[in-house]
CSV table of C-alpha atoms in Angstrom, one decimal:
chain,number,residue,atom,x,y,z
I,1,MET,CA,-77.9,0.8,-34.8
I,2,ALA,CA,-76.5,2.5,-31.9
I,3,THR,CA,-73.4,0.9,-30.4
I,4,THR,CA,-72.4,1.0,-26.7
I,5,ALA,CA,-69.0,1.1,-25.6
I,6,MET,CA,-67.9,-1.1,-22.7
I,7,VAL,CA,-66.2,0.8,-20.0
I,8,VAL,CA,-63.9,-1.3,-17.9
I,9,SER,CA,-63.3,-0.1,-14.4
I,10,PRO,CA,-59.6,0.1,-13.3
I,11,LEU,CA,-60.5,-1.5,-10.1
I,12,ALA,CA,-61.9,-4.5,-12.0
I,13,SER,CA,-58.4,-5.4,-13.4
I,14,GLN,CA,-56.5,-5.5,-10.0
I,15,PRO,CA,-55.8,-8.9,-8.6
I,16,SER,CA,-57.1,-10.0,-5.3
I,17,PRO,CA,-54.9,-9.8,-2.2
I,18,LYS,CA,-54.2,-13.5,-2.4
I,19,ASN,CA,-53.1,-13.2,-6.0
I,20,LYS,CA,-51.0,-10.1,-5.0
I,21,ARG,CA,-49.0,-12.1,-2.5
I,22,ARG,CA,-48.5,-14.9,-5.0
I,23,LEU,CA,-47.3,-12.5,-7.8
I,24,PHE,CA,-44.9,-10.7,-5.3
I,25,ALA,CA,-43.5,-14.0,-4.2
I,26,GLU,CA,-42.9,-15.1,-7.8
I,27,ALA,CA,-41.3,-11.8,-8.6
I,28,ARG,CA,-39.0,-12.1,-5.6
I,29,GLN,CA,-37.9,-15.7,-6.5
I,30,ASN,CA,-37.1,-14.5,-10.1
I,31,SER,CA,-35.0,-11.7,-8.7
I,32,LEU,CA,-33.0,-14.0,-6.4
I,33,GLN,CA,-32.4,-16.4,-9.3
I,34,LYS,CA,-31.1,-13.7,-11.4
I,35,LEU,CA,-28.9,-12.5,-8.6
I,36,SER,CA,-27.6,-16.0,-8.1
I,37,VAL,CA,-26.7,-16.4,-11.7
I,38,ILE,CA,-24.8,-13.1,-11.6
I,39,PHE,CA,-22.8,-14.0,-8.4
I,40,ASP,CA,-22.1,-17.5,-9.8
I,41,HIS,CA,-20.9,-16.1,-12.9
I,42,GLY,CA,-18.6,-13.5,-11.1
I,43,ASN,CA,-17.2,-16.3,-8.9
I,44,LYS,CA,-16.3,-18.4,-11.8
I,45,ASN,CA,-14.6,-15.6,-13.6
I,46,GLY,CA,-10.8,-16.4,-13.5
I,47,ASN,CA,-9.2,-18.7,-11.1
I,48,GLY,CA,-12.0,-18.8,-8.5
I,49,GLY,CA,-12.1,-15.0,-7.9
I,50,GLU,CA,-14.1,-12.2,-9.3
I,51,THR,CA,-11.1,-10.7,-11.1
I,52,THR,CA,-9.1,-12.2,-13.9
I,53,TRP,CA,-5.6,-10.6,-13.5
I,54,CYS,CA,-3.6,-9.9,-16.5
I,55,PHE,CA,-0.1,-8.6,-17.0
I,56,SER,CA,-0.1,-4.9,-18.0
I,57,GLN,CA,3.5,-3.5,-17.7
I,58,VAL,CA,6.9,-4.1,-16.2
I,59,LYS,CA,9.2,-1.3,-15.3
I,60,GLY,CA,12.9,-1.5,-14.8
I,61,THR,CA,15.7,-3.5,-16.6
I,62,LEU,CA,15.1,-7.1,-17.1
I,63,GLU,CA,18.9,-7.9,-16.9
I,64,ASP,CA,20.0,-10.3,-14.3
I,65,ASP,CA,22.9,-8.0,-13.2
I,66,VAL,CA,21.2,-5.8,-10.7
I,67,THR,CA,22.9,-3.3,-8.4
I,68,GLU,CA,21.9,-3.0,-4.7
I,69,ALA,CA,20.9,0.7,-5.2
I,70,ASP,CA,18.3,-0.3,-7.8
I,71,LEU,CA,16.3,-2.6,-5.5
I,72,ILE,CA,12.8,-1.0,-4.9
I,73,SER,CA,12.1,-0.4,-1.2
I,74,CYS,CA,8.6,1.1,-1.3
I,75,VAL,CA,5.5,1.4,-3.6
I,76,GLU,CA,2.6,3.9,-3.1
I,77,PHE,CA,-0.4,5.1,-5.2
I,78,ASN,CA,-1.7,8.6,-4.7
I,79,HIS,CA,-5.3,9.1,-3.6
I,80,ASP,CA,-6.8,9.1,-7.1
I,81,GLY,CA,-4.5,6.5,-8.6
I,82,GLU,CA,-3.3,8.8,-11.2
I,83,LEU,CA,0.3,8.7,-9.9
I,84,LEU,CA,2.4,5.8,-8.6
I,85,ALA,CA,5.6,6.4,-6.8
I,86,THR,CA,8.5,4.0,-6.0
I,87,GLY,CA,11.5,4.5,-3.8
I,88,ASP,CA,14.8,2.5,-4.0
I,89,LYS,CA,17.8,1.7,-2.0
I,90,GLY,CA,19.8,4.3,-3.9
I,91,GLY,CA,17.6,7.1,-2.4
I,92,ARG,CA,15.8,7.8,-5.7
I,93,VAL,CA,12.0,8.4,-6.1
I,94,VAL,CA,10.4,7.5,-9.4
I,95,ILE,CA,6.9,8.8,-10.1
I,96,PHE,CA,4.7,7.2,-12.9
I,97,GLN,CA,1.7,8.8,-14.3
I,98,ARG,CA,-1.4,7.0,-15.8
I,99,ASP,CA,-1.5,7.2,-19.4
I,100,PRO,CA,-4.6,9.2,-20.3
I,101,ALA,CA,-5.1,7.2,-23.5
I,102,SER,CA,-5.3,3.9,-21.5
I,103,LYS,CA,-8.3,5.1,-19.6
I,104,GLN,CA,-10.2,6.1,-22.8
I,105,CYS,CA,-9.5,2.9,-24.8
I,106,VAL,CA,-11.9,-0.1,-24.7
I,107,PRO,CA,-11.1,-2.2,-22.7
I,108,LYS,CA,-9.4,0.1,-20.2
I,109,LYS,CA,-5.6,-0.4,-19.6
I,110,GLY,CA,-3.7,0.2,-16.5
I,111,GLU,CA,-0.6,1.7,-18.1
I,112,TYR,CA,1.8,4.1,-16.5
I,113,ASN,CA,4.7,6.2,-18.0
I,114,VAL,CA,7.6,7.8,-16.2
I,115,TYR,CA,6.6,11.3,-15.0
I,116,SER,CA,9.4,12.4,-12.7
I,117,THR,CA,12.6,11.1,-11.3
I,118,PHE,CA,14.6,12.8,-8.5
I,119,GLN,CA,17.2,12.1,-5.8
I,120,SER,CA,15.3,12.2,-2.5
I,121,HIS,CA,18.0,11.3,0.0
I,122,GLU,CA,21.8,11.0,-0.1
I,123,PRO,CA,24.1,8.9,2.1
I,124,GLU,CA,25.2,10.7,5.3
I,125,PHE,CA,27.4,10.1,8.2
I,126,ASP,CA,26.6,10.7,11.9
I,127,TYR,CA,29.9,11.9,13.3
I,128,LEU,CA,28.7,12.0,17.0
I,129,LYS,CA,27.7,8.3,16.8
I,130,SER,CA,30.1,7.1,14.0
I,131,LEU,CA,27.2,5.7,12.1
I,132,GLU,CA,26.5,5.6,8.4
I,133,ILE,CA,23.0,6.7,7.4
I,134,GLU,CA,21.7,4.9,4.3
I,135,GLU,CA,20.1,6.8,1.5
I,136,LYS,CA,17.4,4.0,1.1
I,137,ILE,CA,13.8,5.3,0.9
I,138,ASN,CA,11.8,3.4,3.7
I,139,LYS,CA,8.4,4.9,3.0
I,140,ILE,CA,6.5,7.3,0.7
I,141,ARG,CA,3.2,8.9,1.5
I,142,TRP,CA,1.1,11.1,-0.7
I,143,LEU,CA,-0.7,14.2,0.5
I,144,LYS,CA,-4.1,14.8,-0.9
I,145,ARG,CA,-4.1,17.2,-3.8
I,146,LYS,CA,-5.2,20.7,-3.1
I,147,ASN,CA,-3.8,22.6,-6.2
I,148,GLN,CA,-2.1,21.9,-9.4
I,149,ALA,CA,1.0,20.6,-7.7
I,150,HIS,CA,1.5,17.2,-6.0
I,151,PHE,CA,3.1,16.8,-2.5
I,152,LEU,CA,4.6,13.7,-1.0
I,153,LEU,CA,6.6,12.7,2.1
I,154,SER,CA,9.6,10.4,1.8
I,155,THR,CA,11.8,9.2,4.5
I,156,ASN,CA,15.1,7.2,5.1
I,157,ASP,CA,16.3,6.0,8.4
I,158,LYS,CA,16.6,9.5,10.0
I,159,THR,CA,15.3,12.3,7.8
I,160,ILE,CA,11.8,13.0,6.4
I,161,LYS,CA,11.4,15.3,3.4
I,162,LEU,CA,8.3,17.1,2.0
I,163,TRP,CA,8.5,17.2,-1.8
I,164,LYS,CA,6.5,19.4,-4.2
I,165,VAL,CA,6.1,18.0,-7.7
I,166,SER,CA,4.8,20.5,-10.2
I,167,GLU,CA,4.6,21.0,-14.0
I,168,ARG,CA,5.8,23.9,-16.0
I,169,ASP,CA,4.8,24.3,-19.7
I,170,LYS,CA,5.2,28.1,-20.1
I,171,ARG,CA,8.3,30.4,-20.0
I,172,VAL,CA,8.6,34.1,-19.6
I,173,THR,CA,10.5,36.1,-22.3
I,174,GLY,CA,11.4,39.8,-22.9
I,175,TYR,CA,13.0,40.6,-19.6
I,176,ASN,CA,14.4,44.1,-19.2
I,177,THR,CA,17.3,43.4,-16.8
I,178,ARG,CA,18.7,40.2,-18.3
I,179,GLU,CA,19.4,38.6,-21.7
I,180,GLU,CA,17.3,35.6,-23.0
I,181,GLY,CA,20.1,33.2,-21.9
I,182,GLY,CA,19.7,34.4,-18.3
I,183,ARG,CA,22.8,36.6,-18.1
I,184,PRO,CA,22.4,40.0,-16.4
I,185,ARG,CA,22.1,42.9,-18.8
I,186,ASP,CA,24.1,46.1,-18.3
I,187,PRO,CA,21.6,48.7,-17.2
I,188,ALA,CA,23.4,51.4,-19.3
I,189,ARG,CA,22.3,49.5,-22.4
I,190,VAL,CA,18.7,49.5,-21.5
I,191,THR,CA,17.2,52.3,-23.6
I,192,SER,CA,13.6,51.3,-23.5
I,193,LEU,CA,11.2,49.2,-21.4
I,194,ARG,CA,9.2,46.3,-22.7
I,195,VAL,CA,6.5,44.2,-21.3
I,196,PRO,CA,7.6,40.5,-20.6
I,197,THR,CA,5.5,37.9,-22.4
I,198,VAL,CA,4.5,34.3,-21.5
I,199,SER,CA,4.9,31.9,-24.2
I,200,PRO,CA,4.4,28.0,-24.4
I,201,ALA,CA,7.4,25.7,-23.7
I,202,ASP,CA,8.1,22.0,-23.5
I,203,LEU,CA,6.5,20.4,-20.5
I,204,MET,CA,8.9,20.2,-17.6
I,205,VAL,CA,8.3,18.4,-14.3
I,206,GLU,CA,10.2,19.8,-11.3
I,207,ALA,CA,10.5,18.2,-7.8
I,208,SER,CA,11.7,20.6,-5.1
I,209,PRO,CA,12.1,19.9,-1.4
I,210,ARG,CA,9.7,22.2,0.6
I,211,ARG,CA,10.4,21.0,4.1
I,212,ILE,CA,13.1,18.8,5.8
I,213,PHE,CA,12.2,17.2,9.1
I,214,ALA,CA,15.4,15.9,10.9
I,215,ASN,CA,17.1,15.2,14.1
I,216,ALA,CA,14.0,13.8,15.9
I,217,HIS,CA,14.7,10.0,15.9
I,218,THR,CA,17.5,8.2,17.6
I,219,TYR,CA,16.5,4.9,16.0
I,220,HIS,CA,15.6,3.9,12.4
I,221,ILE,CA,12.3,5.3,11.1
I,222,ASN,CA,9.9,2.4,10.0
I,223,SER,CA,6.7,4.3,9.4
I,224,ILE,CA,5.2,7.6,8.5
I,225,SER,CA,1.4,8.3,8.2
I,226,LEU,CA,-0.6,11.4,7.2
I,227,ASN,CA,-3.4,12.4,9.5
I,228,SER,CA,-6.9,12.8,8.1
I,229,ASP,CA,-6.6,16.5,8.9
I,230,GLN,CA,-3.9,16.8,6.2
I,231,GLU,CA,-2.0,19.1,8.6
I,232,THR,CA,-0.1,16.7,10.7
I,233,TYR,CA,1.6,13.4,10.4
I,234,LEU,CA,3.4,10.8,12.6
I,235,SER,CA,6.8,9.1,12.3
I,236,ALA,CA,7.7,6.0,14.2
I,237,ASP,CA,11.0,4.3,14.9
I,238,ASP,CA,11.7,1.2,17.1
I,239,LEU,CA,10.9,2.9,20.4
I,240,ARG,CA,9.2,6.1,19.8
I,241,ILE,CA,6.3,7.8,17.8
I,242,ASN,CA,6.5,11.5,17.0
I,243,LEU,CA,3.8,13.9,15.9
I,244,TRP,CA,4.7,16.6,13.3
I,245,HIS,CA,3.0,19.6,11.8
I,246,LEU,CA,3.8,19.9,8.1
I,247,GLU,CA,4.5,23.6,8.4
I,248,ILE,CA,7.0,23.1,11.4
I,249,THR,CA,10.3,21.4,10.9
I,250,ASP,CA,12.1,22.2,14.1
I,251,GLN,CA,9.6,20.8,16.5
I,252,SER,CA,7.8,17.6,17.0
I,253,PHE,CA,5.8,16.0,19.9
I,254,ASN,CA,6.6,12.6,21.3
I,255,ILE,CA,3.3,10.7,21.6
I,256,VAL,CA,4.6,7.2,22.3
I,257,ASP,CA,7.8,6.2,24.2
I,258,ILE,CA,8.4,2.6,25.1
I,259,LYS,CA,12.0,2.9,25.9
I,260,PRO,CA,12.6,1.5,29.3
I,261,ALA,CA,15.0,3.1,31.8
I,262,ASN,CA,17.2,0.1,31.6
I,263,MET,CA,17.7,-1.1,28.0
I,264,GLU,CA,18.3,-4.6,29.3
I,265,GLU,CA,14.6,-4.7,30.3
I,266,LEU,CA,13.6,-4.0,26.6
I,267,THR,CA,11.2,-6.8,25.5
I,268,GLU,CA,9.5,-5.3,22.3
I,269,VAL,CA,9.9,-2.7,19.6
I,270,ILE,CA,7.5,-0.8,17.5
I,271,THR,CA,7.3,-2.2,14.0
I,272,ALA,CA,4.7,-0.1,12.2
I,273,ALA,CA,2.2,2.7,13.0
I,274,GLU,CA,-0.7,4.4,11.1
I,275,PHE,CA,-3.3,7.0,11.6
I,276,HIS,CA,-7.1,6.2,11.4
I,277,PRO,CA,-8.3,7.2,8.0
I,278,THR,CA,-11.2,9.4,9.2
I,279,GLU,CA,-10.7,10.0,13.0
I,280,CYS,CA,-7.9,12.4,13.4
I,281,ASN,CA,-7.3,11.6,17.1
I,282,LEU,CA,-6.8,7.9,16.7
I,283,PHE,CA,-3.8,5.9,15.5
I,284,VAL,CA,-2.5,2.3,15.8
I,285,TYR,CA,0.9,0.8,16.3
I,286,SER,CA,2.1,-2.7,16.1
I,287,SER,CA,5.0,-4.4,18.0
I,288,SER,CA,7.4,-7.3,17.7
I,289,LYS,CA,5.4,-9.2,20.2
I,290,GLY,CA,2.4,-9.6,17.9
I,291,THR,CA,0.2,-7.0,19.6
I,292,ILE,CA,-1.5,-3.9,18.1
I,293,ARG,CA,-2.4,-0.9,20.3
I,294,LEU,CA,-5.0,1.6,19.4
I,295,CYS,CA,-4.4,5.1,21.0
I,296,ASP,CA,-6.6,8.1,21.5
I,297,MET,CA,-4.6,11.4,21.5
I,298,ARG,CA,-7.5,13.1,23.3
I,299,ALA,CA,-6.9,11.1,26.4
I,300,ALA,CA,-3.3,12.3,27.1
I,301,ALA,CA,-0.4,14.2,25.5
I,302,LEU,CA,1.7,11.0,25.9
I,303,CYS,CA,-0.2,8.0,24.7
I,304,ASP,CA,1.7,5.4,26.9
I,305,ARG,CA,-1.6,4.0,27.9
I,306,HIS,CA,-3.5,2.5,24.9
I,307,ALA,CA,-7.2,2.7,24.5
I,308,LYS,CA,-7.4,-0.9,23.1
I,309,LEU,CA,-5.0,-3.8,22.9
I,310,PHE,CA,-5.5,-6.3,20.1
I,311,GLU,CA,-3.9,-9.7,20.8
I,312,GLU,CA,-4.5,-13.3,20.0
I,313,GLU,CA,-3.8,-15.8,22.7
I,314,GLU,CA,-1.1,-18.2,21.7
I,315,ASP,CA,-1.7,-22.0,22.0
I,316,PRO,CA,0.9,-23.1,24.6
I,317,HIS,CA,1.2,-26.5,23.0
I,318,ALA,CA,2.3,-24.9,19.7
I,319,ARG,CA,5.0,-22.7,21.2
I,320,SER,CA,8.5,-23.2,19.8
I,321,PHE,CA,11.8,-21.4,19.6
I,322,PHE,CA,10.5,-19.4,16.6
I,323,SER,CA,7.1,-18.4,18.0
I,324,GLU,CA,8.1,-15.0,19.0
I,325,ILE,CA,9.9,-14.3,15.7
I,326,ILE,CA,7.1,-15.4,13.4
I,327,SER,CA,4.4,-13.6,15.5
I,328,SER,CA,6.2,-10.2,15.1
I,329,ILE,CA,3.9,-8.0,13.1
I,330,SER,CA,5.7,-6.4,10.1
I,331,ASP,CA,2.9,-4.3,8.8
I,332,VAL,CA,-0.5,-2.9,10.0
I,333,LYS,CA,-3.0,-1.2,7.8
I,334,LEU,CA,-6.5,0.2,8.6
I,335,SER,CA,-9.1,-0.4,6.0
I,336,ASN,CA,-10.4,2.7,3.9
I,337,SER,CA,-13.6,2.6,5.9
I,338,GLY,CA,-11.8,2.6,9.2
I,339,ARG,CA,-13.9,-0.3,10.6
I,340,TYR,CA,-11.2,-3.1,10.1
I,341,MET,CA,-7.5,-3.4,10.5
I,342,MET,CA,-5.1,-5.8,8.9
I,343,SER,CA,-1.9,-7.2,10.3
I,344,ARG,CA,0.8,-9.2,8.6
I,345,ASP,CA,3.1,-11.5,10.6
I,346,TYR,CA,5.6,-13.8,9.0
I,347,LEU,CA,3.2,-16.7,8.0
I,348,GLY,CA,-0.2,-15.1,7.6
I,349,LEU,CA,-2.7,-12.2,7.5
I,350,LYS,CA,-5.1,-11.3,10.2
I,351,VAL,CA,-8.1,-9.0,9.9
I,352,TRP,CA,-9.3,-7.4,13.1
I,353,ASP,CA,-12.6,-5.5,13.9
I,354,ILE,CA,-11.5,-2.4,15.8
I,355,ARG,CA,-14.6,-3.0,18.0
I,356,MET,CA,-13.3,-6.5,19.1
I,357,GLU,CA,-10.0,-6.9,20.8
I,358,THR,CA,-9.9,-10.6,21.7
I,359,LYS,CA,-9.3,-12.1,18.4
I,360,PRO,CA,-9.1,-11.6,14.7
I,361,VAL,CA,-12.4,-11.9,12.8
I,362,GLU,CA,-10.6,-13.4,9.7
I,363,THR,CA,-7.3,-15.2,9.3
I,364,TYR,CA,-5.5,-15.9,6.0
I,365,PRO,CA,-2.5,-18.2,5.8
I,366,VAL,CA,0.0,-16.7,3.3
I,367,HIS,CA,2.7,-19.5,3.2
I,368,GLU,CA,1.8,-21.9,6.0
I,369,TYR,CA,3.8,-24.6,4.0
I,370,LEU,CA,7.0,-22.8,5.3
I,371,ARG,CA,6.3,-23.8,8.9
I,372,SER,CA,8.4,-26.9,8.5
I,373,LYS,CA,11.3,-24.8,7.0
I,374,LEU,CA,11.7,-22.3,9.8
I,375,CYS,CA,15.2,-23.6,10.8
I,376,SER,CA,16.7,-23.1,7.4
I,377,LEU,CA,14.9,-19.7,7.1
I,378,TYR,CA,16.4,-18.8,10.4
I,379,GLU,CA,19.8,-19.7,9.3
I,380,ASN,CA,19.7,-17.6,6.1
I,381,ASP,CA,17.9,-14.7,7.9
I,382,CYS,CA,14.8,-14.9,5.6
I,383,ILE,CA,12.7,-15.3,8.8
I,384,PHE,CA,13.3,-11.7,9.6
I,385,ASP,CA,11.9,-10.4,6.2
I,386,LYS,CA,9.3,-7.7,6.6
I,387,PHE,CA,6.3,-8.3,4.3
I,388,GLU,CA,3.8,-5.4,3.7
I,389,CYS,CA,0.1,-5.7,3.0
I,390,CYS,CA,-2.5,-3.5,1.4
I,391,TRP,CA,-6.4,-3.3,1.0
I,392,SER,CA,-8.3,-3.0,-2.2
I,393,GLY,CA,-10.3,0.2,-2.6
I,394,ASP,CA,-13.5,-1.4,-1.5
I,395,ASP,CA,-11.9,-3.2,1.4
I,396,GLN,CA,-13.1,-6.7,0.0
I,397,ARG,CA,-9.8,-7.9,-1.1
I,398,LEU,CA,-6.3,-8.1,0.6
I,399,MET,CA,-2.8,-8.5,-0.9
I,400,THR,CA,0.6,-9.3,0.3
I,401,GLY,CA,3.8,-10.9,-0.8
I,402,SER,CA,5.7,-14.2,-0.6
I,403,TYR,CA,8.7,-15.9,-1.9
I,404,ASN,CA,9.7,-17.2,-5.5
I,405,GLY,CA,8.1,-14.0,-7.0
I,406,PHE,CA,4.7,-15.1,-5.6
I,407,PHE,CA,2.1,-12.7,-4.1
I,408,ARG,CA,-1.2,-13.6,-2.6
I,409,ILE,CA,-4.7,-12.0,-3.2
I,410,PHE,CA,-7.6,-13.0,-0.9
I,411,GLU,CA,-11.3,-12.4,-1.2
I,412,ARG,CA,-12.7,-11.6,2.1
I,413,GLY,CA,-14.5,-14.7,3.5
I,414,CYS,CA,-17.8,-14.9,5.2
I,415,GLY,CA,-16.8,-17.5,7.8
I,416,ALA,CA,-17.6,-16.8,11.5
I,417,GLY,CA,-15.0,-16.2,14.1
I,418,ALA,CA,-11.2,-16.6,13.3
I,419,ALA,CA,-11.6,-19.6,11.0
I,420,PRO,CA,-9.4,-19.5,8.0
I,421,ALA,CA,-11.2,-18.0,5.1
I,422,ARG,CA,-10.7,-20.0,1.8
I,423,ARG,CA,-13.1,-18.1,-0.6
I,424,GLY,CA,-11.2,-16.6,-3.4
I,425,GLU,CA,-7.6,-17.4,-2.4
I,426,LEU,CA,-5.2,-16.7,-5.2
I,427,THR,CA,-1.4,-17.2,-5.7
I,428,LEU,CA,0.1,-15.2,-8.7
I,429,GLU,CA,3.7,-14.7,-9.9
I,430,ALA,CA,5.5,-11.6,-10.8
I,431,SER,CA,7.7,-13.2,-13.5
I,432,ARG,CA,9.7,-11.7,-16.3
I,433,ASP,CA,9.1,-14.8,-18.4
I,434,ALA,CA,5.3,-14.2,-18.1
I,435,ALA,CA,5.8,-10.6,-19.1
I,436,ALA,CA,7.8,-11.5,-22.2
I,437,THR,CA,5.8,-14.5,-23.3
I,438,ARG,CA,2.2,-13.9,-22.2
I,439,PRO,CA,1.5,-10.1,-22.3
I,440,ARG,CA,-2.3,-9.2,-21.9
I,441,GLN,CA,-3.0,-12.9,-21.1
I,442,PRO,CA,-4.7,-14.0,-17.8
I,443,LEU,CA,-2.2,-15.0,-15.2
I,444,ARG,CA,-2.0,-18.6,-14.2
I,445,ALA,CA,-2.7,-19.4,-10.5
I,446,ARG,CA,0.3,-21.0,-8.9
I,447,ARG,CA,0.3,-23.7,-6.2
I,448,VAL,CA,2.9,-24.9,-3.8
I,449,ALA,CA,3.0,-28.5,-2.6
I,450,ALA,CA,3.9,-28.7,1.0
I,451,THR,CA,4.7,-32.4,0.8
I,452,ALA,CA,6.9,-34.6,-1.5
I,453,LYS,CA,3.8,-35.7,-3.4
I,454,ARG,CA,2.7,-32.9,-5.7
I,455,LYS,CA,0.4,-32.5,-8.7
I,456,LYS,CA,1.6,-31.6,-12.2
I,457,ASP,CA,0.8,-27.9,-11.9
I,458,GLU,CA,2.3,-27.5,-8.4
I,459,ILE,CA,5.8,-26.4,-7.3
I,460,SER,CA,7.7,-28.2,-4.5
I,461,VAL,CA,8.4,-26.1,-1.4
I,462,ASP,CA,12.0,-27.2,-1.7
I,463,CYS,CA,12.2,-25.6,-5.1
I,464,LEU,CA,11.2,-22.0,-3.9
I,465,ASP,CA,13.8,-19.3,-4.7
I,466,PHE,CA,14.0,-17.2,-1.4
I,467,ASN,CA,16.0,-14.5,-3.2
I,468,LYS,CA,13.0,-13.6,-5.2
I,469,LYS,CA,10.8,-12.0,-2.5
I,470,ILE,CA,7.7,-9.7,-2.8
I,471,LEU,CA,7.9,-7.3,0.0
I,472,HIS,CA,6.2,-4.3,-1.3
I,473,THR,CA,2.7,-4.0,-3.0
I,474,ALA,CA,0.1,-1.3,-3.7
I,475,TRP,CA,-3.5,-1.4,-4.8
I,476,HIS,CA,-5.1,1.3,-7.0
I,477,PRO,CA,-7.7,3.2,-4.7
I,478,HIS,CA,-10.6,2.9,-7.2
I,479,GLU,CA,-9.8,0.2,-9.8
I,480,SER,CA,-8.5,-3.4,-10.0
I,481,ILE,CA,-5.0,-2.4,-10.8
I,482,ILE,CA,-2.0,-3.5,-8.6
I,483,ALA,CA,1.6,-2.7,-8.4
I,484,VAL,CA,4.1,-5.3,-7.2
I,485,ALA,CA,7.8,-4.7,-6.6
I,486,ALA,CA,10.1,-7.6,-7.4
I,487,THR,CA,13.8,-6.7,-6.6
I,488,ASN,CA,14.5,-3.9,-9.3
I,489,ASN,CA,11.3,-4.4,-11.3
I,490,LEU,CA,7.9,-2.9,-10.9
I,491,PHE,CA,5.0,-5.1,-12.2
I,492,ILE,CA,1.7,-3.7,-12.9
I,493,PHE,CA,-1.3,-6.0,-13.2
I,494,GLN,CA,-4.8,-5.2,-14.0
I,495,ASP,CA,-8.3,-6.8,-14.3
I,496,LYS,CA,-9.2,-8.0,-17.8
I,497,PHE,CA,-11.8,-5.1,-18.1
């Protein structure tokens, strides 16, 4: 019997247009449910944020007897995060290098080892003004790497230096004109010529000053910032901002000068300045009046007239004796994308959209519970502390310091306007005790009670130690690794990968 094969047309198996819409809607709903599960899981991971922070390392002595020269005054990752530099009040720069094995192991570890230590600045004396110039390192900024060597800028109050940090793991032997120990050889004893050879040697890291930029600032330098062209940089003091070329040490251009003809009319000073990360003609600087100015160097050689002024109007009913002091901006940082700008005043953080000058788009209270303590903070001078701030590599998180060894990390909120963003706020502690007793363990979130009534896991605002202040922090440019300077110790924390 002959059999016939049934041939099914491909068109016969396709659903109708109505069924197509139904299937598409079901698939979309399933995808949204999966995404919801993923985001919910991420938000529940570790103290309300997407990252579970763990202690990785602590650098520096853990003894209580600390000298003034050992206090860390600045912290900075380089552009790929492989190197981490610190400067201290003794004028020293210590560079740490990422341990290659820590990147290969599972889970990853953010571990750094000492790579190089050198004396960047020495104490000086200005005989014309009878002033002592401290050796304290105010800022460190890395240049982008172009060859095997690394370059960085470091500054104290008056002098900026460009340093080259390079490795040497080979040595030349068999010289004709000198002995192996380096002593010159008597030419009369040279009877034959030999070809010098290059042989392996122990790795040695050398730091050498390539440029010294001096005598351009009357007041103390508070900021240096590399331009995106990697050829120029700016330096700012209380009243002026200068533009330098990295190859020219004896000449700089004054691009901002707010010094009045009569110093009695002085009402504000420059507190921080930074170049835009991608637009080489734009830079911003903040003032003690709580304002930020964006300037365009294409408009004029002297940028006394700003292109934009970022200022939030103050509530006249909330004004007090301390209003001007606590509104002074201690640090300003542009986001890695260049779209946003973060400013730190005494009590909080503000995020500005550089396209909107009237008010910040996000506000984050850092230690609002100190508002009732401003009188005592004024008496012990803590109200004048200059806290820095930093962005994460993806611009989605912010970090800044506080007192009692506490530092704050904020997940950027989605709230409209300038309403305080509460999503993902986290208070952590850089503590020697935690480093000794809970290595590799998730950090406990800390809470401060603003009133006398406090919960079991909260610390009273009256018990805070104002000598343990976190002024300097840095965030790895690509990973969840952070560095926090606490007096003479450098704490490194990482995500529990």
